[in-house]
Amino acid sequence: FFAEYLKAYGRQQTGRLRPTVNQLVHEKEERTLQRLQEEDIEFFQYVRPVTEHLAKRRVDMFEVTGSTSEETTRYFRNFQDIKQRFKVVISATDNLPSKPDPAPYREGLKRLNKTFGKSIHPSEVIAVEDSAKGVQSAKSAGMFVIGIENTAPVRALYKGGADIVVKTLNTELFDELLSLHTPEDFEKTNLLERLEKLSCLSDEVNIGTADTPIFVKRKDWSFEKPLETSTSEHDVSLLLSEHAV
């Protein structure tokens, strides 16, 4: 938005003051609200069936968004059944540090626990994010993070710290994750092996860490036959040593 706005109006036009950051943000909000009012917004097709399924399983859901509360209200105006499933909404209007800071996710969980008298720990939360900064925010808050390939590339999401990256969401994925109970179940390699059969998993996976990623094609990846994976000899050695540990 900012690049297009400045290109259209220019910072250096004669007789025109340079816009401040606050003015630009205000202009963006006004134009976003206007667009939301004039256009029909569609959610990704998986949103309704997945949230409905989780609601039936009595999974508590909260939303963390960089949009304002007014923008969020307009997003949901034709999707009230989806909106009511999110018991807490954290938006830009809450004036918290923005992603990648963990504050929005921490506040969302805090409010959820306070509202319903619960004591959910961050490690019990599954966050879904489609940006590297969003992934970093949830991960820094101590949560398990699913990255989804809506707008960001697979590698950027994994480097942001995503535990897994998927092409889309479906109920089978969440049923699988909700069936896990111990830290060992969520250990990177065991998790990827367990989820490998799910078609929603990204075609490329990170079998390393966010800081030292090892990217392999899912169809080529096998710990039983590591030399057949699409990695370099150095990566295979690293992979084997980490797997042994």
C-alpha atoms as a printed R data frame, in Angstrom:
    type eleno elety resid chain resno       x       y      z
1   ATOM     1    CA   PHE     A     1   0.000   0.000  0.000
2   ATOM     2    CA   PHE     A     2   2.654   2.525  1.057
3   ATOM     3    CA   ALA     A     3   4.715   2.090 -2.104
4   ATOM     4    CA   GLU     A     4   1.684   2.601 -4.334
5   ATOM     5    CA   TYR     A     5   0.410   5.545 -2.294
6   ATOM     6    CA   LEU     A     6   3.714   7.391 -2.429
7   ATOM     7    CA   LYS     A     7   4.099   6.616 -6.106
8   ATOM     8    CA   ALA     A     8   0.665   8.075 -6.806
9   ATOM     9    CA   TYR     A     9   0.929  11.217 -4.688
10  ATOM    10    CA   GLY     A    10   4.673  11.673 -4.362
11  ATOM    11    CA   ARG     A    11   6.721  12.894 -1.430
12  ATOM    12    CA   GLN     A    12   8.186  15.830 -3.326
13  ATOM    13    CA   GLN     A    13   5.161  17.416 -4.993
14  ATOM    14    CA   THR     A    14   5.284  21.201 -4.923
15  ATOM    15    CA   GLY     A    15   3.123  22.640 -2.168
16  ATOM    16    CA   ARG     A    16   2.424  19.212 -0.660
17  ATOM    17    CA   LEU     A    17   3.769  18.311  2.763
18  ATOM    18    CA   ARG     A    18   5.481  14.989  3.211
19  ATOM    19    CA   PRO     A    19   3.040  12.568  4.834
20  ATOM    20    CA   THR     A    20   3.979  11.312  8.281
21  ATOM    21    CA   VAL     A    21   3.898   7.629  9.187
22  ATOM    22    CA   ASN     A    22   0.724   8.188 11.197
23  ATOM    23    CA   GLN     A    23  -0.946   9.881  8.232
24  ATOM    24    CA   LEU     A    24  -0.010   6.984  5.957
25  ATOM    25    CA   VAL     A    25  -1.325   4.418  8.435
26  ATOM    26    CA   HIS     A    26  -4.588   6.350  8.799
27  ATOM    27    CA   GLU     A    27  -4.963   6.571  5.016
28  ATOM    28    CA   LYS     A    28  -4.357   2.848  4.697
29  ATOM    29    CA   GLU     A    29  -7.006   2.076  7.302
30  ATOM    30    CA   GLU     A    30  -9.545   4.343  5.588
31  ATOM    31    CA   ARG     A    31  -8.958   2.790  2.184
32  ATOM    32    CA   THR     A    32  -9.025  -0.740  3.594
33  ATOM    33    CA   LEU     A    33 -12.385  -0.099  5.271
34  ATOM    34    CA   GLN     A    34 -13.745   1.386  2.061
35  ATOM    35    CA   ARG     A    35 -12.626  -1.644  0.099
36  ATOM    36    CA   LEU     A    36 -14.102  -4.035  2.655
37  ATOM    37    CA   GLN     A    37 -17.397  -2.156  2.454
38  ATOM    38    CA   GLU     A    38 -17.536  -2.254 -1.345
39  ATOM    39    CA   GLU     A    39 -16.180  -5.742 -2.048
40  ATOM    40    CA   ASP     A    40 -17.322  -9.197 -1.014
41  ATOM    41    CA   ILE     A    41 -14.623 -10.915  1.013
42  ATOM    42    CA   GLU     A    42 -14.205 -14.659  0.662
43  ATOM    43    CA   PHE     A    43 -12.513 -16.865  3.227
44  ATOM    44    CA   PHE     A    44 -10.321 -19.758  2.172
45  ATOM    45    CA   GLN     A    45 -12.539 -22.785  1.613
46  ATOM    46    CA   TYR     A    46 -10.993 -24.743  4.481
47  ATOM    47    CA   VAL     A    47 -11.858 -22.149  7.155
48  ATOM    48    CA   ARG     A    48 -15.512 -23.076  7.712
49  ATOM    49    CA   PRO     A    49 -15.177 -26.910  7.819
50  ATOM    50    CA   VAL     A    50 -12.006 -26.830  9.926
51  ATOM    51    CA   THR     A    51 -13.318 -24.355 12.527
52  ATOM    52    CA   GLU     A    52 -16.648 -26.180 12.647
53  ATOM    53    CA   HIS     A    53 -14.838 -29.479 13.242
54  ATOM    54    CA   LEU     A    54 -12.654 -27.996 15.992
55  ATOM    55    CA   ALA     A    55 -15.673 -26.398 17.667
56  ATOM    56    CA   LYS     A    56 -17.387 -29.804 17.773
57  ATOM    57    CA   ARG     A    57 -14.257 -31.199 19.399
58  ATOM    58    CA   ARG     A    58 -14.516 -28.381 21.985
59  ATOM    59    CA   VAL     A    59 -11.228 -26.825 20.990
60  ATOM    60    CA   ASP     A    60 -10.962 -23.214 22.175
61  ATOM    61    CA   MET     A    61 -10.013 -20.835 19.358
62  ATOM    62    CA   PHE     A    62  -8.724 -17.276 19.411
63  ATOM    63    CA   GLU     A    63  -7.624 -14.929 16.648
64  ATOM    64    CA   VAL     A    64  -4.509 -12.778 16.460
65  ATOM    65    CA   THR     A    65  -4.576 -10.286 13.603
66  ATOM    66    CA   GLY     A    66  -2.724  -7.173 12.481
67  ATOM    67    CA   SER     A    67  -6.011  -5.690 11.259
68  ATOM    68    CA   THR     A    68  -7.972  -3.215 13.350
69  ATOM    69    CA   SER     A    69 -11.080  -4.322 15.236
70  ATOM    70    CA   GLU     A    70 -13.281  -2.427 12.753
71  ATOM    71    CA   GLU     A    71 -11.590  -4.128  9.803
72  ATOM    72    CA   THR     A    72 -12.016  -7.513 11.475
73  ATOM    73    CA   THR     A    73 -15.721  -6.840 12.073
74  ATOM    74    CA   ARG     A    74 -16.189  -6.055  8.401
75  ATOM    75    CA   TYR     A    75 -14.214  -9.127  7.338
76  ATOM    76    CA   PHE     A    76 -16.632 -11.305  9.270
77  ATOM    77    CA   ARG     A    77 -19.861  -9.484  8.481
78  ATOM    78    CA   ASN     A    78 -21.066 -12.270  6.159
79  ATOM    79    CA   PHE     A    79 -19.489 -15.068  8.181
80  ATOM    80    CA   GLN     A    80 -21.002 -14.791 11.640
81  ATOM    81    CA   ASP     A    81 -20.947 -18.570 12.141
82  ATOM    82    CA   ILE     A    82 -17.163 -18.511 11.763
83  ATOM    83    CA   LYS     A    83 -16.699 -15.369 13.847
84  ATOM    84    CA   GLN     A    84 -18.512 -16.768 16.886
85  ATOM    85    CA   ARG     A    85 -16.066 -19.688 17.059
86  ATOM    86    CA   PHE     A    86 -13.215 -17.332 17.941
87  ATOM    87    CA   LYS     A    87 -13.777 -16.612 21.630
88  ATOM    88    CA   VAL     A    88 -11.075 -13.939 21.838
89  ATOM    89    CA   VAL     A    89  -9.798 -11.576 19.130
90  ATOM    90    CA   ILE     A    90  -6.531  -9.658 19.427
91  ATOM    91    CA   SER     A    91  -6.250  -6.880 16.843
92  ATOM    92    CA   ALA     A    92  -4.139  -3.836 16.069
93  ATOM    93    CA   THR     A    93  -6.629  -1.808 18.096
94  ATOM    94    CA   ASP     A    94  -5.233  -3.432 21.265
95  ATOM    95    CA   ASN     A    95  -2.038  -1.398 20.709
96  ATOM    96    CA   LEU     A    96   0.319  -4.282 21.458
97  ATOM    97    CA   PRO     A    97   3.737  -4.669 19.855
98  ATOM    98    CA   SER     A    98   3.105  -6.133 16.417
99  ATOM    99    CA   LYS     A    99   4.323  -9.451 15.043
100 ATOM   100    CA   PRO     A   100   7.031 -10.837 15.136
101 ATOM   101    CA   ASP     A   101   6.859  -9.815 18.809
102 ATOM   102    CA   PRO     A   102   5.197 -12.593 20.859
103 ATOM   103    CA   ALA     A   103   3.005 -10.110 22.783
104 ATOM   104    CA   PRO     A   104  -0.186 -10.541 20.680
105 ATOM   105    CA   TYR     A   105  -0.203 -14.320 21.085
106 ATOM   106    CA   ARG     A   106   0.633 -14.134 24.772
107 ATOM   107    CA   GLU     A   107  -2.193 -11.654 25.330
108 ATOM   108    CA   GLY     A   108  -4.649 -13.774 23.346
109 ATOM   109    CA   LEU     A   109  -3.936 -16.850 25.448
110 ATOM   110    CA   LYS     A   110  -4.015 -14.801 28.658
111 ATOM   111    CA   ARG     A   111  -7.478 -13.445 27.827
112 ATOM   112    CA   LEU     A   112  -8.756 -16.864 26.793
113 ATOM   113    CA   ASN     A   113  -7.621 -18.375 30.084
114 ATOM   114    CA   LYS     A   114  -9.059 -15.494 32.115
115 ATOM   115    CA   THR     A   115 -12.402 -15.471 30.266
116 ATOM   116    CA   PHE     A   116 -13.034 -19.191 30.678
117 ATOM   117    CA   GLY     A   117 -11.147 -19.870 33.920
118 ATOM   118    CA   LYS     A   118  -8.639 -22.134 32.217
119 ATOM   119    CA   SER     A   119  -4.898 -22.658 32.530
120 ATOM   120    CA   ILE     A   120  -3.887 -23.540 28.984
121 ATOM   121    CA   HIS     A   121  -0.098 -23.503 28.600
122 ATOM   122    CA   PRO     A   122   1.500 -22.018 25.443
123 ATOM   123    CA   SER     A   123   2.885 -25.456 24.570
124 ATOM   124    CA   GLU     A   124  -0.724 -26.682 24.290
125 ATOM   125    CA   VAL     A   125  -1.580 -24.109 21.625
126 ATOM   126    CA   ILE     A   126  -1.513 -24.765 17.875
127 ATOM   127    CA   ALA     A   127  -1.084 -21.549 15.903
128 ATOM   128    CA   VAL     A   128  -1.732 -21.233 12.168
129 ATOM   129    CA   GLU     A   129   0.232 -18.536 10.353
130 ATOM   130    CA   ASP     A   130   0.860 -17.587  6.709
131 ATOM   131    CA   SER     A   131   3.716 -15.109  7.178
132 ATOM   132    CA   ALA     A   132   7.250 -15.469  8.517
133 ATOM   133    CA   LYS     A   133   6.678 -12.699 11.072
134 ATOM   134    CA   GLY     A   134   3.486 -14.341 12.255
135 ATOM   135    CA   VAL     A   135   5.306 -17.653 12.639
136 ATOM   136    CA   GLN     A   136   8.052 -15.949 14.653
137 ATOM   137    CA   SER     A   137   5.467 -14.303 16.897
138 ATOM   138    CA   ALA     A   138   3.666 -17.526 17.796
139 ATOM   139    CA   LYS     A   139   6.880 -19.531 18.090
140 ATOM   140    CA   SER     A   140   8.436 -16.929 20.398
141 ATOM   141    CA   ALA     A   141   5.320 -17.221 22.558
142 ATOM   142    CA   GLY     A   142   6.124 -20.924 23.000
143 ATOM   143    CA   MET     A   143   3.447 -22.351 20.712
144 ATOM   144    CA   PHE     A   144   3.396 -25.111 18.111
145 ATOM   145    CA   VAL     A   145   3.152 -23.443 14.701
146 ATOM   146    CA   ILE     A   146   1.644 -24.582 11.425
147 ATOM   147    CA   GLY     A   147   2.800 -22.488  8.490
148 ATOM   148    CA   ILE     A   148   0.445 -22.368  5.535
149 ATOM   149    CA   GLU     A   149   1.432 -21.512  1.971
150 ATOM   150    CA   ASN     A   150  -1.126 -18.771  1.364
151 ATOM   151    CA   THR     A   151   1.263 -15.923  0.639
152 ATOM   152    CA   ALA     A   152   4.746 -16.858  1.901
153 ATOM   153    CA   PRO     A   153   7.096 -19.481  0.417
154 ATOM   154    CA   VAL     A   154   7.709 -22.751  2.257
155 ATOM   155    CA   ARG     A   155  11.318 -21.986  3.152
156 ATOM   156    CA   ALA     A   156  10.501 -18.576  4.619
157 ATOM   157    CA   LEU     A   157   7.911 -20.154  6.916
158 ATOM   158    CA   TYR     A   158  10.290 -22.888  8.043
159 ATOM   159    CA   LYS     A   159  13.090 -20.376  8.606
160 ATOM   160    CA   GLY     A   160  10.658 -18.331 10.670
161 ATOM   161    CA   GLY     A   161  10.372 -21.346 12.963
162 ATOM   162    CA   ALA     A   162   7.292 -23.227 11.701
163 ATOM   163    CA   ASP     A   163   7.136 -26.782 13.013
164 ATOM   164    CA   ILE     A   164   5.420 -27.939  9.853
165 ATOM   165    CA   VAL     A   165   4.292 -26.224  6.654
166 ATOM   166    CA   VAL     A   166   1.173 -27.246  4.769
167 ATOM   167    CA   LYS     A   167  -0.425 -26.408  1.433
168 ATOM   168    CA   THR     A   168  -3.887 -26.256  2.961
169 ATOM   169    CA   LEU     A   169  -5.687 -27.097  6.195
170 ATOM   170    CA   ASN     A   170  -8.009 -30.023  6.739
171 ATOM   171    CA   THR     A   171  -9.639 -31.822  9.639
172 ATOM   172    CA   GLU     A   172  -7.347 -34.855  9.336
173 ATOM   173    CA   LEU     A   173  -4.306 -32.702 10.100
174 ATOM   174    CA   PHE     A   174  -5.811 -31.377 13.331
175 ATOM   175    CA   ASP     A   175  -7.099 -34.795 14.379
176 ATOM   176    CA   GLU     A   176  -3.568 -36.118 13.993
177 ATOM   177    CA   LEU     A   177  -2.026 -33.261 15.971
178 ATOM   178    CA   LEU     A   178  -4.658 -33.406 18.709
179 ATOM   179    CA   SER     A   179  -3.900 -37.101 19.192
180 ATOM   180    CA   LEU     A   180  -0.301 -36.320 20.233
181 ATOM   181    CA   HIS     A   181   0.403 -35.969 23.929
182 ATOM   182    CA   THR     A   182   4.112 -36.095 24.784
183 ATOM   183    CA   PRO     A   183   7.079 -33.875 23.842
184 ATOM   184    CA   GLU     A   184   8.549 -36.837 21.990
185 ATOM   185    CA   ASP     A   185   5.449 -36.997 19.801
186 ATOM   186    CA   PHE     A   186   6.161 -33.455 18.636
187 ATOM   187    CA   GLU     A   187   9.879 -34.021 18.047
188 ATOM   188    CA   LYS     A   188  10.608 -32.798 14.523
189 ATOM   189    CA   THR     A   189  11.563 -36.014 12.754
190 ATOM   190    CA   ASN     A   190   8.960 -38.219 14.426
191 ATOM   191    CA   LEU     A   191   6.272 -35.667 13.682
192 ATOM   192    CA   LEU     A   192   7.157 -35.354 10.012
193 ATOM   193    CA   GLU     A   193   7.236 -39.115  9.635
194 ATOM   194    CA   ARG     A   194   3.856 -39.375 11.288
195 ATOM   195    CA   LEU     A   195   2.310 -36.665  9.124
196 ATOM   196    CA   GLU     A   196   3.981 -37.748  5.891
197 ATOM   197    CA   LYS     A   197   0.882 -39.623  4.728
198 ATOM   198    CA   LEU     A   198  -1.205 -36.441  4.832
199 ATOM   199    CA   SER     A   199  -1.545 -34.869  1.393
200 ATOM   200    CA   CYS     A   200  -1.804 -31.369  2.877
201 ATOM   201    CA   LEU     A   201   1.851 -31.352  4.007
202 ATOM   202    CA   SER     A   202   4.107 -29.146  1.864
203 ATOM   203    CA   ASP     A   203   6.116 -30.811 -0.890
204 ATOM   204    CA   GLU     A   204   9.327 -29.610  0.747
205 ATOM   205    CA   VAL     A   205  10.083 -30.151  4.447
206 ATOM   206    CA   ASN     A   206  12.735 -28.947  6.855
207 ATOM   207    CA   ILE     A   207  14.311 -31.863  8.705
208 ATOM   208    CA   GLY     A   208  16.819 -29.538 10.367
209 ATOM   209    CA   THR     A   209  16.127 -26.503 12.543
210 ATOM   210    CA   ALA     A   210  15.031 -22.934 11.821
211 ATOM   211    CA   ASP     A   211  18.612 -21.728 12.366
212 ATOM   212    CA   THR     A   212  20.211 -24.637 10.475
213 ATOM   213    CA   PRO     A   213  17.565 -25.792  8.004
214 ATOM   214    CA   ILE     A   214  17.921 -28.936  5.914
215 ATOM   215    CA   PHE     A   215  15.353 -28.820  3.138
216 ATOM   216    CA   VAL     A   216  14.422 -32.015  1.320
217 ATOM   217    CA   LYS     A   217  11.692 -32.952 -1.089
218 ATOM   218    CA   ARG     A   218   9.083 -34.888  0.822
219 ATOM   219    CA   LYS     A   219   8.851 -37.598 -1.816
220 ATOM   220    CA   ASP     A   220  12.621 -38.149 -1.581
221 ATOM   221    CA   TRP     A   221  12.914 -38.023  2.188
222 ATOM   222    CA   SER     A   222  13.473 -41.204  4.192
223 ATOM   223    CA   PHE     A   223  15.427 -41.728  7.385
224 ATOM   224    CA   GLU     A   224  15.562 -45.392  6.527
225 ATOM   225    CA   LYS     A   225  17.446 -44.518  3.312
226 ATOM   226    CA   PRO     A   226  18.979 -41.094  4.003
227 ATOM   227    CA   LEU     A   227  21.457 -41.199  1.124
228 ATOM   228    CA   GLU     A   228  18.519 -41.204 -1.262
229 ATOM   229    CA   THR     A   229  17.308 -37.850 -0.001
230 ATOM   230    CA   SER     A   230  17.959 -34.724 -2.033
231 ATOM   231    CA   THR     A   231  20.636 -33.342  0.293
232 ATOM   232    CA   SER     A   232  24.351 -32.781  0.014
233 ATOM   233    CA   GLU     A   233  26.816 -35.200  1.577
234 ATOM   234    CA   HIS     A   234  27.468 -32.677  4.357
235 ATOM   235    CA   ASP     A   235  23.761 -32.296  5.050
236 ATOM   236    CA   VAL     A   236  23.270 -36.059  5.130
237 ATOM   237    CA   SER     A   237  26.076 -36.391  7.699
238 ATOM   238    CA   LEU     A   238  24.521 -33.633  9.785
239 ATOM   239    CA   LEU     A   239  21.106 -35.183  9.375
240 ATOM   240    CA   LEU     A   240  22.327 -38.598 10.521
241 ATOM   241    CA   SER     A   241  24.190 -37.229 13.536
242 ATOM   242    CA   GLU     A   242  21.166 -35.183 14.665
243 ATOM   243    CA   HIS     A   243  18.837 -38.130 14.123
244 ATOM   244    CA   ALA     A   244  21.132 -40.378 16.171
245 ATOM   245    CA   VAL     A   245  21.074 -37.881 19.041
